[in-house]
CSV table of C-alpha atoms in Angstrom, one decimal:
chain,number,residue,atom,x,y,z
A,1,MET,CA,98.6,78.3,104.1
A,2,LYS,CA,101.4,80.7,105.4
A,3,ASN,CA,101.0,83.8,107.1
A,4,VAL,CA,102.1,87.1,105.6
A,5,LEU,CA,103.3,90.3,107.5
A,6,GLY,CA,103.7,93.6,105.8
A,7,LEU,CA,105.8,96.6,106.8
A,8,GLY,CA,105.1,100.0,105.3
A,9,ASN,CA,103.8,103.6,105.3
A,10,ALA,CA,100.7,103.8,107.1
A,11,LEU,CA,99.0,106.3,104.7
A,12,THR,CA,95.4,107.2,104.1
A,13,ASP,CA,94.9,107.7,100.2
A,14,ILE,CA,93.2,110.9,99.3
A,15,LEU,CA,92.0,110.2,95.4
A,16,LEU,CA,91.5,113.3,93.1
A,17,GLN,CA,90.9,113.1,89.4
A,18,VAL,CA,92.9,115.8,87.7
A,19,SER,CA,94.1,117.1,84.2
A,20,GLU,CA,97.6,116.9,82.6
A,21,ASP,CA,97.8,120.8,83.0
A,22,ASP,CA,97.1,120.4,86.8
A,23,LEU,CA,100.2,118.2,87.0
A,24,ARG,CA,102.5,120.5,84.9
A,25,GLU,CA,101.5,123.5,87.1
A,26,LEU,CA,102.1,121.6,90.2
A,27,ALA,CA,105.5,120.7,88.8
A,28,LEU,CA,105.0,116.9,89.7
A,29,PRO,CA,106.6,114.3,87.2
A,30,LYS,CA,103.7,112.2,85.8
A,31,GLY,CA,103.9,108.6,87.5
A,32,SER,CA,106.2,109.6,90.1
A,33,MET,CA,106.1,109.6,93.9
A,34,ASN,CA,106.9,113.0,95.6
A,35,LEU,CA,107.4,113.7,99.3
A,36,ILE,CA,105.7,116.8,100.2
A,37,THR,CA,105.4,118.8,103.4
A,38,MET,CA,102.2,119.4,105.5
A,39,GLU,CA,101.9,122.7,104.0
A,40,GLN,CA,102.2,121.7,100.5
A,41,ALA,CA,99.5,118.9,101.1
A,42,GLU,CA,97.0,121.6,102.5
A,43,GLN,CA,97.8,123.7,99.4
A,44,ILE,CA,97.1,120.9,96.9
A,45,GLN,CA,93.8,119.9,98.8
A,46,SER,CA,92.8,123.6,98.8
A,47,ARG,CA,93.4,123.9,95.0
A,48,PHE,CA,91.2,120.9,94.2
A,49,ALA,CA,88.6,121.7,97.1
A,50,SER,CA,85.9,121.7,94.5
A,51,VAL,CA,86.9,118.2,93.0
A,52,ARG,CA,85.1,115.2,94.2
A,53,LYS,CA,87.6,113.0,96.3
A,54,ARG,CA,87.6,109.8,98.2
A,55,MET,CA,89.5,108.8,101.3
A,56,VAL,CA,90.7,105.2,101.8
A,57,ALA,CA,93.3,103.6,103.9
A,58,GLY,CA,96.3,102.9,101.8
A,59,GLY,CA,99.9,102.6,101.5
A,60,SER,CA,101.6,100.2,99.3
A,61,ALA,CA,102.4,97.4,101.6
A,62,SER,CA,99.0,98.0,103.2
A,63,ASN,CA,97.2,97.6,99.8
A,64,THR,CA,99.1,94.3,99.4
A,65,ILE,CA,98.3,92.9,102.7
A,66,ASN,CA,94.7,93.9,102.6
A,67,ALA,CA,94.5,92.0,99.2
A,68,ILE,CA,95.8,88.9,101.0
A,69,ALA,CA,93.3,89.0,103.6
A,70,ALA,CA,90.5,89.6,101.1
A,71,LEU,CA,91.6,86.4,99.4
A,72,GLY,CA,91.3,84.5,102.6
A,73,GLY,CA,94.9,84.7,103.8
A,74,LYS,CA,96.3,85.4,107.1
A,75,ALA,CA,98.0,88.7,107.1
A,76,ALA,CA,99.2,91.4,109.5
A,77,PHE,CA,100.5,95.0,108.9
A,78,LEU,CA,103.1,96.9,110.8
A,79,GLY,CA,103.2,100.7,110.7
A,80,LYS,CA,102.8,104.0,112.5
A,81,ILE,CA,99.9,106.4,112.9
A,82,GLY,CA,99.4,109.5,114.7
A,83,SER,CA,96.9,109.9,117.5
A,84,ASP,CA,94.1,111.3,115.5
A,85,GLU,CA,90.9,110.8,113.6
A,86,VAL,CA,92.9,109.6,110.5
A,87,GLY,CA,94.8,107.2,112.5
A,88,ASP,CA,91.6,105.8,114.1
A,89,PHE,CA,90.3,105.5,110.6
A,90,TYR,CA,93.2,103.7,109.4
A,91,ARG,CA,93.2,101.1,112.3
A,92,GLU,CA,89.3,100.5,112.0
A,93,ASP,CA,89.7,99.8,108.2
A,94,MET,CA,92.5,97.4,108.7
A,95,LEU,CA,90.3,95.3,111.2
A,96,LYS,CA,87.2,95.5,108.8
A,97,ASN,CA,89.3,94.1,106.1
A,98,GLY,CA,90.4,91.1,108.3
A,99,VAL,CA,94.0,92.4,108.8
A,100,LYS,CA,95.7,92.3,112.0
A,101,PRO,CA,96.9,95.9,112.7
A,102,ILE,CA,100.5,96.1,114.6
A,103,LEU,CA,100.5,99.9,114.8
A,104,ARG,CA,102.9,102.0,116.6
A,105,ILE,CA,101.5,105.4,117.9
A,106,SER,CA,103.4,108.8,117.4
A,107,THR,CA,102.8,111.4,120.0
A,108,THR,CA,104.3,114.3,117.7
A,109,GLN,CA,103.2,113.6,114.2
A,110,MET,CA,99.9,113.7,112.4
A,111,SER,CA,98.9,110.5,110.5
A,112,GLY,CA,100.2,110.4,107.0
A,113,CYS,CA,98.4,110.9,103.7
A,114,SER,CA,99.0,110.2,100.0
A,115,ILE,CA,97.1,112.4,97.6
A,116,VAL,CA,96.7,110.5,94.5
A,117,LEU,CA,96.4,112.7,91.4
A,118,ILE,CA,94.8,110.6,88.6
A,119,THR,CA,95.0,111.9,85.0
A,120,PRO,CA,92.3,110.9,82.2
A,121,ASP,CA,94.7,108.0,81.1
A,122,GLY,CA,94.5,106.4,84.4
A,123,GLU,CA,98.1,107.1,85.4
A,124,ARG,CA,98.7,108.1,89.0
A,125,THR,CA,101.1,110.7,90.6
A,126,PHE,CA,101.7,110.6,94.3
A,127,ALA,CA,102.1,113.5,96.4
A,128,THR,CA,102.8,112.1,99.9
A,129,TYR,CA,102.7,113.7,103.2
A,130,LEU,CA,104.5,111.0,105.4
A,131,GLY,CA,103.7,112.3,108.8
A,132,ALA,CA,103.7,109.6,111.6
A,133,ALA,CA,104.4,106.9,108.9
A,134,ALA,CA,107.9,108.5,108.7
A,135,ASP,CA,108.3,108.7,112.5
A,136,MET,CA,108.8,104.8,112.5
A,137,HIS,CA,112.6,104.2,113.8
A,138,ALA,CA,114.5,100.9,113.7
A,139,ASP,CA,114.4,101.0,117.7
A,140,GLU,CA,110.6,100.4,117.4
A,141,ILE,CA,111.0,97.1,115.2
A,142,ARG,CA,110.9,94.1,117.6
A,143,LYS,CA,111.9,90.6,117.3
A,144,GLU,CA,108.3,89.4,118.6
A,145,ASP,CA,106.7,91.2,115.6
A,146,PHE,CA,107.9,88.5,113.1
A,147,MET,CA,107.0,85.4,115.5
A,148,GLY,CA,104.4,83.3,113.7
A,149,TYR,CA,104.8,84.8,110.1
A,150,ASP,CA,106.3,82.9,107.0
A,151,ILE,CA,106.5,85.8,104.5
A,152,PHE,CA,107.6,89.3,105.1
A,153,HIS,CA,106.7,91.8,102.5
A,154,ILE,CA,108.3,95.3,102.6
A,155,GLU,CA,107.5,98.3,100.2
A,156,GLY,CA,110.6,100.1,98.8
A,157,TYR,CA,109.3,103.5,99.9
A,158,LEU,CA,110.8,102.8,103.0
A,159,VAL,CA,114.2,102.1,101.7
A,160,GLN,CA,115.0,106.0,102.5
A,161,ASP,CA,115.6,104.8,105.9
A,162,HIS,CA,118.6,102.2,105.7
A,163,GLN,CA,118.6,101.4,109.4
A,164,LEU,CA,115.0,100.6,109.4
A,165,ILE,CA,115.1,98.4,106.4
A,166,GLU,CA,118.1,96.5,107.4
A,167,LYS,CA,117.0,95.7,111.0
A,168,ALA,CA,113.4,94.6,109.9
A,169,ILE,CA,114.9,92.2,107.3
A,170,ARG,CA,117.4,90.9,109.7
A,171,LEU,CA,114.9,90.0,112.2
A,172,ALA,CA,112.6,88.7,109.5
A,173,LYS,CA,115.2,86.4,108.4
A,174,GLU,CA,116.1,85.4,111.9
A,175,ALA,CA,112.5,84.5,112.5
A,176,GLY,CA,112.5,82.1,109.4
A,177,CYS,CA,110.7,84.4,107.1
A,178,MET,CA,110.9,84.6,103.1
A,179,VAL,CA,111.5,88.3,102.2
A,180,SER,CA,109.5,89.9,99.6
A,181,LEU,CA,110.4,93.5,98.3
A,182,ASP,CA,108.4,95.9,96.1
A,183,LEU,CA,110.8,98.5,94.4
A,184,ALA,CA,108.0,100.9,94.6
A,185,SER,CA,109.1,103.7,92.2
A,186,TYR,CA,111.8,104.5,89.6
A,187,ASN,CA,113.1,107.7,91.6
A,188,VAL,CA,113.3,105.6,94.7
A,189,VAL,CA,115.5,102.9,93.0
A,190,ASN,CA,117.6,105.8,91.3
A,191,GLU,CA,118.2,107.4,94.8
A,192,ASN,CA,119.1,104.2,96.6
A,193,HIS,CA,120.7,102.0,93.8
A,194,LEU,CA,123.8,100.8,95.4
A,195,PHE,CA,122.0,100.1,98.7
A,196,LEU,CA,119.2,98.3,97.0
A,197,LYS,CA,121.6,96.0,95.1
A,198,ASP,CA,123.3,95.0,98.3
A,199,LEU,CA,120.1,94.4,100.0
A,200,ILE,CA,118.5,92.2,97.3
A,201,ARG,CA,121.7,90.2,96.8
A,202,GLN,CA,122.1,89.5,100.7
A,203,TYR,CA,118.5,89.2,101.9
A,204,VAL,CA,115.7,89.4,99.5
A,205,ASP,CA,113.9,86.3,98.0
A,206,ILE,CA,111.2,87.9,95.8
A,207,VAL,CA,111.4,91.2,94.0
A,208,PHE,CA,108.5,93.0,92.4
A,209,ALA,CA,109.2,95.8,89.9
A,210,ASN,CA,107.4,97.6,87.1
A,211,GLU,CA,109.1,98.2,83.8
A,212,ASP,CA,110.5,101.8,84.8
A,213,GLU,CA,111.7,100.5,88.2
A,214,SER,CA,113.3,97.4,86.7
A,215,PHE,CA,115.3,99.5,84.1
A,216,ALA,CA,116.3,101.9,86.7
A,217,TYR,CA,117.8,98.8,88.7
A,218,THR,CA,119.3,97.0,85.8
A,219,HIS,CA,119.2,99.4,82.7
A,220,LEU,CA,117.9,96.5,80.6
A,221,ASN,CA,114.8,95.8,79.0
A,222,PRO,CA,112.0,93.8,80.7
A,223,GLU,CA,112.8,90.2,79.7
A,224,GLU,CA,116.4,90.6,80.2
A,225,SER,CA,115.9,92.5,83.5
A,226,VAL,CA,113.8,89.9,84.9
A,227,ALA,CA,116.6,87.4,84.2
A,228,GLU,CA,119.1,89.6,85.8
A,229,LEU,CA,116.8,90.0,88.9
A,230,ALA,CA,116.3,86.4,89.1
A,231,ARG,CA,120.1,85.9,89.2
A,232,GLN,CA,120.1,88.0,92.5
A,233,CYS,CA,117.0,86.6,94.3
A,234,ASP,CA,114.9,83.5,94.2
A,235,ILE,CA,111.8,85.1,92.4
A,236,ALA,CA,111.7,88.0,90.2
A,237,VAL,CA,108.8,89.6,89.0
A,238,VAL,CA,108.8,92.6,86.3
A,239,LYS,CA,105.1,94.0,85.3
A,240,VAL,CA,104.8,95.6,82.0
A,241,GLY,CA,101.3,97.3,82.0
A,242,LYS,CA,98.9,96.1,79.5
A,243,ARG,CA,101.5,93.6,78.1
A,244,GLY,CA,101.3,91.6,81.4
A,245,SER,CA,104.2,90.5,83.4
A,246,TYR,CA,107.4,88.3,83.3
A,247,VAL,CA,108.1,86.0,86.2
A,248,GLN,CA,111.3,84.1,86.6
A,249,GLN,CA,112.5,81.5,89.2
A,250,GLY,CA,116.1,80.2,88.3
A,251,ASP,CA,116.1,79.5,84.7
A,252,LYS,CA,112.3,79.2,84.4
A,253,MET,CA,110.7,82.3,82.8
A,254,TYR,CA,107.0,82.7,82.1
A,255,GLN,CA,105.3,85.7,80.1
A,256,ILE,CA,101.9,86.2,81.7
A,257,GLY,CA,99.5,88.2,79.4
A,258,ALA,CA,97.3,90.9,81.1
A,259,ILE,CA,93.4,90.2,81.4
A,260,THR,CA,91.1,92.8,79.3
A,261,SER,CA,90.5,95.7,81.4
A,262,THR,CA,89.3,99.2,80.8
A,263,CYS,CA,91.7,101.3,82.9
A,264,THR,CA,90.0,104.0,85.0
A,265,ASP,CA,92.8,104.3,87.6
A,266,SER,CA,96.1,102.3,88.0
A,267,THR,CA,96.3,103.2,91.5
A,268,GLY,CA,97.4,100.0,93.5
A,269,ALA,CA,97.6,97.8,90.4
A,270,GLY,CA,101.2,96.9,91.5
A,271,ASP,CA,100.3,96.6,95.2
A,272,LEU,CA,97.4,94.0,94.2
A,273,TYR,CA,99.4,92.1,91.9
A,274,ALA,CA,101.8,91.5,94.7
A,275,GLY,CA,98.9,90.7,97.1
A,276,GLY,CA,97.5,88.1,94.5
A,277,PHE,CA,101.0,86.6,93.9
A,278,LEU,CA,101.9,86.2,97.6
A,279,HIS,CA,98.7,84.9,98.5
A,280,ALA,CA,98.9,82.2,95.7
A,281,LEU,CA,102.5,81.4,96.8
A,282,SER,CA,101.6,81.0,100.3
A,283,ASN,CA,99.1,78.5,99.1
A,284,GLY,CA,101.8,76.3,97.5
A,285,PHE,CA,101.0,77.5,93.9
A,286,ASP,CA,103.6,77.4,91.2
A,287,ILE,CA,105.2,80.7,90.0
A,288,HIS,CA,103.2,80.7,86.7
A,289,LYS,CA,99.8,80.4,88.7
A,290,CYS,CA,101.0,83.0,91.2
A,291,GLY,CA,101.6,85.3,88.2
A,292,GLU,CA,98.2,84.8,86.9
A,293,ILE,CA,96.4,85.3,90.2
A,294,GLY,CA,98.4,88.5,90.6
A,295,THR,CA,97.3,89.5,87.1
A,296,ILE,CA,93.6,89.0,87.8
A,297,CYS,CA,93.9,91.3,90.8
A,298,ALA,CA,95.8,94.1,89.0
A,299,GLY,CA,93.4,93.8,86.1
A,300,ARG,CA,90.3,94.2,88.3
A,301,VAL,CA,91.6,97.1,90.4
A,302,VAL,CA,92.3,99.4,87.5
A,303,GLU,CA,88.7,99.3,86.3
A,304,ILE,CA,87.8,101.1,89.5
A,305,VAL,CA,89.0,104.5,91.2
A,306,GLY,CA,91.0,103.5,94.3
A,307,THR,CA,92.2,100.2,95.6
A,308,LYS,CA,88.9,98.8,97.2
A,309,LEU,CA,87.4,96.0,95.1
A,310,SER,CA,84.0,95.1,95.6
A,311,GLU,CA,83.1,91.8,97.7
A,312,ASP,CA,81.6,90.5,94.2
A,313,THR,CA,85.0,90.9,92.5
A,314,TRP,CA,86.9,89.3,95.5
A,315,ASP,CA,84.4,86.3,95.4
A,316,GLU,CA,85.2,85.9,91.6
A,317,ILE,CA,89.0,85.9,92.4
A,318,ARG,CA,88.6,83.6,95.4
A,319,ARG,CA,86.7,81.1,93.1
A,320,ILE,CA,89.5,81.1,90.5
A,321,CYS,CA,92.0,80.4,93.3
A,322,ALA,CA,89.9,77.6,94.7
A,323,LEU,CA,89.7,76.1,91.1
A,324,TYR,CA,93.5,76.4,90.9
A,325,ARG,CA,93.9,74.6,94.1
A,326,GLY,CA,91.5,71.9,93.2
A,327,PHE,CA,93.4,71.2,89.9
A,328,MET,CA,96.7,71.0,92.2
A,329,MET,CA,95.2,68.5,94.6
A,330,LYS,CA,94.0,66.3,91.6
A,331,TYR,CA,97.1,66.5,89.4
A,332,PRO,CA,100.0,67.3,91.8
A,333,MET,CA,103.4,68.2,90.5
């Protein structure tokens, strides 16, 4: 089993169920990720003060790493928090979930949070106050952070800081890591298109994208897009929601159907897909099986509000992984 290290924004998710009208009045594009100020974060929370909310430790790469740990993998997370109650909550949640926290502490910024606005169709729109998470600088990334890890997973939201991303990926490669990148959001791709193309072609081994992100990157339909991405990296994944996903390595492309689910909240679906996929990959599964495990994780998380699956659900997925592993041992490729 390989060890996985994730780098991302250390954010605590505040989950709110809202209406389509609420989104329009807030002028937030549905399904997008929007960076907001501390004052805007306070205004949004005040507006929905009477709405039931949940608070969970989140962030894209963090969700992926927590999924890997929940499946029995060895995983760590590198990020930055504030010296406050939210930061303490974040660290304790990591430890409780079996993740090794490698957390820098900001002395000037509050811990970041992501207000997740969930509409009745399960779509989520992010209003994110980065706070201390955005206070992570390239000079805080150290060579020793990558020692002992085999896969380095990074969320696309960090692409805004080109120096941070480039240093982290360079040190990961020097440490012998395979590099995995989640494109994160179509607007992030649009804003950093040329930088992402150079990054993927030079350094990235695995790319995860949803249909909108892959279109922003390639301007192609999903099947053509996954083929184009696979020409630029080793493994390409394009997720197409209820239609499943496309996974390609070299000339081998697989279309993997989604499992039957009732979508309550799509928050974290892509993150948990990546978690299931990378866990399976770290155990030597072929890319088709990796896609199936990722699909199961994504299909289960959309049935709940938030990203925290029950222990019974994780047991179910772990049993499936064990069955796959047993099949591989009995019938090696």
